Amino acid sequence: MEEKTMRFDEMDAKMRIYEQSLDQVLLPDIYMVARLDGRGFTKLTKEVCNFEAPFDEKFRDMMVKTTKALMDCGFRVVYAYTESDEISLLFAAGEDAFGRKVRKYNSTLAAEASAVFSLELGMAATFDCRMVPLPNAERVEDYFRWRQEDANRNALNSHCYWMLRKEGVSVHKATSELKGKGISYKNELLFSRGINYDKLPSWQKRGVGMWNEEYEKEGTNPLSGETKMTTRKRIHVDYELPIGDEYGELIRSIIEKEGKKR
């Protein structure tokens, strides 16, 4: 028995070298963001499930619920952002789960998101995940402003595309009509059909942000019967995010608040 144990120990040590040969560890003292994307969601949302185009509140709510689950699955997530079929998670600066191994974050978060969303949808749906290392708070701010601007551009294009499609324009012609066209042209195109892009719901253009907040709740001591206020935590969901510099200030305030806790 001892000889077999030794053989296994030797084999275990030998094989783990291969298993861990591609392990990448994110360096300490840098910020980590995870970005998840739905795999094949264009077909899933428009052909299989027939969600309302270009935006559907039911789909949005599924993405929000999935994002909230990711914020509460064992990692210290200080800010989360979702737009379309994309989710971005900012971890606390000192997060060191799994020794900061990239493959662990990628596999765990993708699996968690896929499971939660699939249960909400009632059929299989999958996400992929990538880790984005950012050197400082300024780059973190840039990252989320970048994703919000991406959401804005995609929203404008989607509203134009689906407006044309609902008018009976073919896929090819609608795509050609918008190819290479600037923001002003697309805004005017919508306005000519009575649609003021500026007045469309903010969550469609800016995405949805989430972070933990503290609040006071009245509670009763079960032993003494005494009533007192207690501090609890909950996830705040913001469907009316600011844009530009104001959005950057929001991200900075969350980072600074987290830094004071360390």
PDB file of N, CA and C in Angstrom, residues 158-230:
ATOM      1  N   SER A 158     -28.767  50.209 -32.971  1.00  0.00           N
ATOM      2  CA  SER A 158     -29.830  49.201 -32.874  1.00  0.00           C
ATOM      3  C   SER A 158     -31.203  49.812 -33.098  1.00  0.00           C
ATOM      4  N   HIS A 159     -31.427  50.995 -32.516  1.00  0.00           N
ATOM      5  CA  HIS A 159     -32.723  51.647 -32.716  1.00  0.00           C
ATOM      6  C   HIS A 159     -32.930  51.996 -34.188  1.00  0.00           C
ATOM      7  N   CYS A 160     -31.889  52.460 -34.854  1.00  0.00           N
ATOM      8  CA  CYS A 160     -32.002  52.772 -36.278  1.00  0.00           C
ATOM      9  C   CYS A 160     -32.253  51.511 -37.105  1.00  0.00           C
ATOM     10  N   TYR A 161     -31.478  50.479 -36.838  1.00  0.00           N
ATOM     11  CA  TYR A 161     -31.579  49.232 -37.604  1.00  0.00           C
ATOM     12  C   TYR A 161     -32.977  48.623 -37.474  1.00  0.00           C
ATOM     13  N   TRP A 162     -33.460  48.501 -36.239  1.00  0.00           N
ATOM     14  CA  TRP A 162     -34.743  47.837 -36.038  1.00  0.00           C
ATOM     15  C   TRP A 162     -35.911  48.717 -36.458  1.00  0.00           C
ATOM     16  N   MET A 163     -35.733  50.028 -36.468  1.00  0.00           N
ATOM     17  CA  MET A 163     -36.769  50.898 -37.009  1.00  0.00           C
ATOM     18  C   MET A 163     -36.935  50.616 -38.499  1.00  0.00           C
ATOM     19  N   LEU A 164     -35.809  50.502 -39.212  1.00  0.00           N
ATOM     20  CA  LEU A 164     -35.857  50.210 -40.644  1.00  0.00           C
ATOM     21  C   LEU A 164     -36.427  48.822 -40.909  1.00  0.00           C
ATOM     22  N   ARG A 165     -36.002  47.859 -40.103  1.00  0.00           N
ATOM     23  CA  ARG A 165     -36.491  46.486 -40.311  1.00  0.00           C
ATOM     24  C   ARG A 165     -38.001  46.408 -40.103  1.00  0.00           C
ATOM     25  N   LYS A 166     -38.513  47.117 -39.095  1.00  0.00           N
ATOM     26  CA  LYS A 166     -39.957  47.101 -38.830  1.00  0.00           C
ATOM     27  C   LYS A 166     -40.742  47.828 -39.910  1.00  0.00           C
ATOM     28  N   GLU A 167     -40.035  48.654 -40.707  1.00  0.00           N
ATOM     29  CA  GLU A 167     -40.673  49.308 -41.842  1.00  0.00           C
ATOM     30  C   GLU A 167     -40.675  48.424 -43.080  1.00  0.00           C
ATOM     31  N   GLY A 168     -40.088  47.220 -42.940  1.00  0.00           N
ATOM     32  CA  GLY A 168     -40.061  46.280 -44.051  1.00  0.00           C
ATOM     33  C   GLY A 168     -38.773  46.270 -44.843  1.00  0.00           C
ATOM     34  N   VAL A 169     -37.782  47.048 -44.404  1.00  0.00           N
ATOM     35  CA  VAL A 169     -36.491  47.083 -45.088  1.00  0.00           C
ATOM     36  C   VAL A 169     -35.747  45.776 -44.828  1.00  0.00           C
ATOM     37  N   SER A 170     -35.089  45.242 -45.841  1.00  0.00           N
ATOM     38  CA  SER A 170     -34.374  43.968 -45.703  1.00  0.00           C
ATOM     39  C   SER A 170     -33.156  44.107 -44.800  1.00  0.00           C
ATOM     40  N   VAL A 171     -32.664  42.975 -44.332  1.00  0.00           N
ATOM     41  CA  VAL A 171     -31.466  42.968 -43.484  1.00  0.00           C
ATOM     42  C   VAL A 171     -30.305  43.631 -44.204  1.00  0.00           C
ATOM     43  N   HIS A 172     -30.095  43.232 -45.448  1.00  0.00           N
ATOM     44  CA  HIS A 172     -28.965  43.760 -46.219  1.00  0.00           C
ATOM     45  C   HIS A 172     -29.087  45.276 -46.426  1.00  0.00           C
ATOM     46  N   LYS A 173     -30.286  45.726 -46.790  1.00  0.00           N
ATOM     47  CA  LYS A 173     -30.467  47.156 -47.070  1.00  0.00           C
ATOM     48  C   LYS A 173     -30.365  47.987 -45.793  1.00  0.00           C
ATOM     49  N   ALA A 174     -30.926  47.470 -44.693  1.00  0.00           N
ATOM     50  CA  ALA A 174     -30.854  48.207 -43.421  1.00  0.00           C
ATOM     51  C   ALA A 174     -29.408  48.332 -42.955  1.00  0.00           C
ATOM     52  N   THR A 175     -28.648  47.266 -43.119  1.00  0.00           N
ATOM     53  CA  THR A 175     -27.234  47.276 -42.727  1.00  0.00           C
ATOM     54  C   THR A 175     -26.449  48.252 -43.597  1.00  0.00           C
ATOM     55  N   SER A 176     -26.705  48.213 -44.906  1.00  0.00           N
ATOM     56  CA  SER A 176     -26.009  49.107 -45.844  1.00  0.00           C
ATOM     57  C   SER A 176     -26.351  50.571 -45.573  1.00  0.00           C
ATOM     58  N   GLU A 177     -27.610  50.825 -45.219  1.00  0.00           N
ATOM     59  CA  GLU A 177     -28.075  52.186 -44.961  1.00  0.00           C
ATOM     60  C   GLU A 177     -27.302  52.835 -43.816  1.00  0.00           C
ATOM     61  N   LEU A 178     -26.926  52.029 -42.840  1.00  0.00           N
ATOM     62  CA  LEU A 178     -26.277  52.565 -41.636  1.00  0.00           C
ATOM     63  C   LEU A 178     -24.752  52.467 -41.669  1.00  0.00           C
ATOM     64  N   LYS A 179     -24.225  51.656 -42.561  1.00  0.00           N
ATOM     65  CA  LYS A 179     -22.780  51.439 -42.620  1.00  0.00           C
ATOM     66  C   LYS A 179     -22.030  52.740 -42.903  1.00  0.00           C
ATOM     67  N   GLY A 180     -21.083  53.067 -42.031  1.00  0.00           N
ATOM     68  CA  GLY A 180     -20.253  54.245 -42.222  1.00  0.00           C
ATOM     69  C   GLY A 180     -20.918  55.558 -41.860  1.00  0.00           C
ATOM     70  N   LYS A 181     -22.164  55.505 -41.414  1.00  0.00           N
ATOM     71  CA  LYS A 181     -22.885  56.735 -41.074  1.00  0.00           C
ATOM     72  C   LYS A 181     -22.542  57.178 -39.649  1.00  0.00           C
ATOM     73  N   GLY A 182     -22.503  58.489 -39.441  1.00  0.00           N
ATOM     74  CA  GLY A 182     -22.132  59.050 -38.146  1.00  0.00           C
ATOM     75  C   GLY A 182     -23.308  59.180 -37.201  1.00  0.00           C
ATOM     76  N   ILE A 183     -23.002  59.667 -36.000  1.00  0.00           N
ATOM     77  CA  ILE A 183     -24.011  59.812 -34.948  1.00  0.00           C
ATOM     78  C   ILE A 183     -25.102  60.794 -35.358  1.00  0.00           C
ATOM     79  N   SER A 184     -24.723  61.918 -35.970  1.00  0.00           N
ATOM     80  CA  SER A 184     -25.706  62.938 -36.366  1.00  0.00           C
ATOM     81  C   SER A 184     -26.703  62.382 -37.369  1.00  0.00           C
ATOM     82  N   TYR A 185     -26.198  61.640 -38.328  1.00  0.00           N
ATOM     83  CA  TYR A 185     -27.073  61.052 -39.357  1.00  0.00           C
ATOM     84  C   TYR A 185     -28.094  60.114 -38.711  1.00  0.00           C
ATOM     85  N   LYS A 186     -27.636  59.279 -37.787  1.00  0.00           N
ATOM     86  CA  LYS A 186     -28.523  58.298 -37.165  1.00  0.00           C
ATOM     87  C   LYS A 186     -29.557  58.979 -36.272  1.00  0.00           C
ATOM     88  N   ASN A 187     -29.137  60.028 -35.574  1.00  0.00           N
ATOM     89  CA  ASN A 187     -30.094  60.786 -34.769  1.00  0.00           C
ATOM     90  C   ASN A 187     -31.165  61.426 -35.645  1.00  0.00           C
ATOM     91  N   GLU A 188     -30.745  61.976 -36.765  1.00  0.00           N
ATOM     92  CA  GLU A 188     -31.690  62.613 -37.689  1.00  0.00           C
ATOM     93  C   GLU A 188     -32.622  61.575 -38.308  1.00  0.00           C
ATOM     94  N   LEU A 189     -32.081  60.399 -38.591  1.00  0.00           N
ATOM     95  CA  LEU A 189     -32.900  59.319 -39.161  1.00  0.00           C
ATOM     96  C   LEU A 189     -34.025  58.949 -38.207  1.00  0.00           C
ATOM     97  N   LEU A 190     -33.705  58.804 -36.940  1.00  0.00           N
ATOM     98  CA  LEU A 190     -34.725  58.490 -35.946  1.00  0.00           C
ATOM     99  C   LEU A 190     -35.710  59.648 -35.797  1.00  0.00           C
ATOM    100  N   PHE A 191     -35.171  60.864 -35.767  1.00  0.00           N
ATOM    101  CA  PHE A 191     -36.030  62.044 -35.566  1.00  0.00           C
ATOM    102  C   PHE A 191     -37.024  62.209 -36.716  1.00  0.00           C
ATOM    103  N   SER A 192     -36.588  61.810 -37.916  1.00  0.00           N
ATOM    104  CA  SER A 192     -37.478  61.917 -39.080  1.00  0.00           C
ATOM    105  C   SER A 192     -38.660  60.967 -38.963  1.00  0.00           C
ATOM    106  N   ARG A 193     -38.539  59.983 -38.084  1.00  0.00           N
ATOM    107  CA  ARG A 193     -39.637  59.040 -37.842  1.00  0.00           C
ATOM    108  C   ARG A 193     -40.339  59.330 -36.515  1.00  0.00           C
ATOM    109  N   GLY A 194     -40.049  60.512 -35.949  1.00  0.00           N
ATOM    110  CA  GLY A 194     -40.710  60.905 -34.713  1.00  0.00           C
ATOM    111  C   GLY A 194     -40.096  60.337 -33.454  1.00  0.00           C
ATOM    112  N   ILE A 195     -38.852  59.868 -33.537  1.00  0.00           N
ATOM    113  CA  ILE A 195     -38.182  59.286 -32.373  1.00  0.00           C
ATOM    114  C   ILE A 195     -37.049  60.209 -31.922  1.00  0.00           C
ATOM    115  N   ASN A 196     -37.140  60.719 -30.707  1.00  0.00           N
ATOM    116  CA  ASN A 196     -36.084  61.557 -30.136  1.00  0.00           C
ATOM    117  C   ASN A 196     -35.184  60.651 -29.299  1.00  0.00           C
ATOM    118  N   TYR A 197     -33.985  60.393 -29.815  1.00  0.00           N
ATOM    119  CA  TYR A 197     -33.086  59.456 -29.138  1.00  0.00           C
ATOM    120  C   TYR A 197     -32.790  59.885 -27.711  1.00  0.00           C
ATOM    121  N   ASP A 198     -32.665  61.186 -27.469  1.00  0.00           N
ATOM    122  CA  ASP A 198     -32.336  61.693 -26.134  1.00  0.00           C
ATOM    123  C   ASP A 198     -33.405  61.339 -25.104  1.00  0.00           C
ATOM    124  N   LYS A 199     -34.628  61.127 -25.556  1.00  0.00           N
ATOM    125  CA  LYS A 199     -35.726  60.860 -24.631  1.00  0.00           C
ATOM    126  C   LYS A 199     -36.019  59.371 -24.439  1.00  0.00           C
ATOM    127  N   LEU A 200     -35.227  58.527 -25.088  1.00  0.00           N
ATOM    128  CA  LEU A 200     -35.399  57.083 -24.895  1.00  0.00           C
ATOM    129  C   LEU A 200     -34.918  56.698 -23.497  1.00  0.00           C
ATOM    130  N   PRO A 201     -35.370  55.580 -22.938  1.00  0.00           N
ATOM    131  CA  PRO A 201     -34.985  55.176 -21.577  1.00  0.00           C
ATOM    132  C   PRO A 201     -33.472  55.156 -21.380  1.00  0.00           C
ATOM    133  N   SER A 202     -33.022  55.708 -20.264  1.00  0.00           N
ATOM    134  CA  SER A 202     -31.586  55.820 -19.988  1.00  0.00           C
ATOM    135  C   SER A 202     -30.895  54.471 -19.973  1.00  0.00           C
ATOM    136  N   TRP A 203     -31.541  53.439 -19.408  1.00  0.00           N
ATOM    137  CA  TRP A 203     -30.875  52.137 -19.286  1.00  0.00           C
ATOM    138  C   TRP A 203     -30.514  51.550 -20.642  1.00  0.00           C
ATOM    139  N   GLN A 204     -31.282  51.895 -21.674  1.00  0.00           N
ATOM    140  CA  GLN A 204     -30.974  51.397 -23.012  1.00  0.00           C
ATOM    141  C   GLN A 204     -29.692  52.011 -23.555  1.00  0.00           C
ATOM    142  N   LYS A 205     -29.462  53.294 -23.230  1.00  0.00           N
ATOM    143  CA  LYS A 205     -28.328  54.037 -23.783  1.00  0.00           C
ATOM    144  C   LYS A 205     -27.094  53.999 -22.886  1.00  0.00           C
ATOM    145  N   ARG A 206     -27.308  53.878 -21.570  1.00  0.00           N
ATOM    146  CA  ARG A 206     -26.199  54.011 -20.620  1.00  0.00           C
ATOM    147  C   ARG A 206     -25.893  52.742 -19.840  1.00  0.00           C
ATOM    148  N   GLY A 207     -26.764  51.734 -19.951  1.00  0.00           N
ATOM    149  CA  GLY A 207     -26.571  50.518 -19.187  1.00  0.00           C
ATOM    150  C   GLY A 207     -27.102  50.650 -17.770  1.00  0.00           C
ATOM    151  N   VAL A 208     -26.862  49.619 -16.978  1.00  0.00           N
ATOM    152  CA  VAL A 208     -27.346  49.554 -15.599  1.00  0.00           C
ATOM    153  C   VAL A 208     -26.165  49.308 -14.667  1.00  0.00           C
ATOM    154  N   GLY A 209     -26.063  50.101 -13.608  1.00  0.00           N
ATOM    155  CA  GLY A 209     -24.981  49.955 -12.636  1.00  0.00           C
ATOM    156  C   GLY A 209     -25.489  49.388 -11.323  1.00  0.00           C
ATOM    157  N   MET A 210     -24.634  48.663 -10.619  1.00  0.00           N
ATOM    158  CA  MET A 210     -25.004  48.062  -9.336  1.00  0.00           C
ATOM    159  C   MET A 210     -23.848  48.140  -8.352  1.00  0.00           C
ATOM    160  N   TRP A 211     -24.169  48.451  -7.100  1.00  0.00           N
ATOM    161  CA  TRP A 211     -23.164  48.453  -6.045  1.00  0.00           C
ATOM    162  C   TRP A 211     -23.858  48.233  -4.708  1.00  0.00           C
ATOM    163  N   ASN A 212     -23.072  47.851  -3.718  1.00  0.00           N
ATOM    164  CA  ASN A 212     -23.614  47.618  -2.387  1.00  0.00           C
ATOM    165  C   ASN A 212     -23.808  48.933  -1.649  1.00  0.00           C
ATOM    166  N   GLU A 213     -24.910  49.046  -0.935  1.00  0.00           N
ATOM    167  CA  GLU A 213     -25.172  50.227  -0.130  1.00  0.00           C
ATOM    168  C   GLU A 213     -25.689  49.794   1.244  1.00  0.00           C
ATOM    169  N   GLU A 214     -25.456  50.653   2.214  1.00  0.00           N
ATOM    170  CA  GLU A 214     -25.949  50.389   3.565  1.00  0.00           C
ATOM    171  C   GLU A 214     -27.237  51.165   3.788  1.00  0.00           C
ATOM    172  N   TYR A 215     -28.148  50.589   4.563  1.00  0.00           N
ATOM    173  CA  TYR A 215     -29.395  51.271   4.883  1.00  0.00           C
ATOM    174  C   TYR A 215     -29.841  50.882   6.291  1.00  0.00           C
ATOM    175  N   GLU A 216     -30.641  51.735   6.869  1.00  0.00           N
ATOM    176  CA  GLU A 216     -31.133  51.511   8.220  1.00  0.00           C
ATOM    177  C   GLU A 216     -32.483  50.779   8.189  1.00  0.00           C
ATOM    178  N   LYS A 217     -32.592  49.768   9.036  1.00  0.00           N
ATOM    179  CA  LYS A 217     -33.835  49.006   9.099  1.00  0.00           C
ATOM    180  C   LYS A 217     -34.233  48.801  10.555  1.00  0.00           C
ATOM    181  N   GLU A 218     -35.506  48.983  10.831  1.00  0.00           N
ATOM    182  CA  GLU A 218     -35.994  48.798  12.189  1.00  0.00           C
ATOM    183  C   GLU A 218     -36.122  47.309  12.492  1.00  0.00           C
ATOM    184  N   GLY A 219     -35.582  46.907  13.629  1.00  0.00           N
ATOM    185  CA  GLY A 219     -35.638  45.509  14.025  1.00  0.00           C
ATOM    186  C   GLY A 219     -36.031  45.361  15.483  1.00  0.00           C
ATOM    187  N   THR A 220     -36.467  44.165  15.840  1.00  0.00           N
ATOM    188  CA  THR A 220     -36.889  43.889  17.212  1.00  0.00           C
ATOM    189  C   THR A 220     -36.045  42.771  17.799  1.00  0.00           C
ATOM    190  N   ASN A 221     -35.480  43.017  18.985  1.00  0.00           N
ATOM    191  CA  ASN A 221     -34.709  42.001  19.690  1.00  0.00           C
ATOM    192  C   ASN A 221     -35.668  40.899  20.140  1.00  0.00           C
ATOM    193  N   PRO A 222     -35.485  39.647  19.684  1.00  0.00           N
ATOM    194  CA  PRO A 222     -36.429  38.572  20.017  1.00  0.00           C
ATOM    195  C   PRO A 222     -36.441  38.209  21.504  1.00  0.00           C
ATOM    196  N   LEU A 223     -35.368  38.568  22.230  1.00  0.00           N
ATOM    197  CA  LEU A 223     -35.298  38.228  23.664  1.00  0.00           C
ATOM    198  C   LEU A 223     -35.886  39.323  24.533  1.00  0.00           C
ATOM    199  N   SER A 224     -35.489  40.590  24.239  1.00  0.00           N
ATOM    200  CA  SER A 224     -35.942  41.696  25.087  1.00  0.00           C
ATOM    201  C   SER A 224     -37.197  42.390  24.560  1.00  0.00           C
ATOM    202  N   GLY A 225     -37.476  42.175  23.272  1.00  0.00           N
ATOM    203  CA  GLY A 225     -38.610  42.861  22.670  1.00  0.00           C
ATOM    204  C   GLY A 225     -38.313  44.310  22.340  1.00  0.00           C
ATOM    205  N   GLU A 226     -37.067  44.708  22.563  1.00  0.00           N
ATOM    206  CA  GLU A 226     -36.667  46.098  22.317  1.00  0.00           C
ATOM    207  C   GLU A 226     -36.591  46.376  20.815  1.00  0.00           C
ATOM    208  N   THR A 227     -37.089  47.511  20.406  1.00  0.00           N
ATOM    209  CA  THR A 227     -37.026  47.924  19.008  1.00  0.00           C
ATOM    210  C   THR A 227     -35.843  48.870  18.798  1.00  0.00           C
ATOM    211  N   LYS A 228     -35.051  48.583  17.776  1.00  0.00           N
ATOM    212  CA  LYS A 228     -33.909  49.452  17.491  1.00  0.00           C
ATOM    213  C   LYS A 228     -33.593  49.409  16.000  1.00  0.00           C
ATOM    214  N   MET A 229     -32.804  50.383  15.568  1.00  0.00           N
ATOM    215  CA  MET A 229     -32.408  50.465  14.169  1.00  0.00           C
ATOM    216  C   MET A 229     -31.114  49.682  13.955  1.00  0.00           C
ATOM    217  N   THR A 230     -31.067  48.927  12.892  1.00  0.00           N
ATOM    218  CA  THR A 230     -29.867  48.165  12.554  1.00  0.00           C
ATOM    219  C   THR A 230     -29.421  48.533  11.138  1.00  0.00           C
TER     220      THR A 230
END
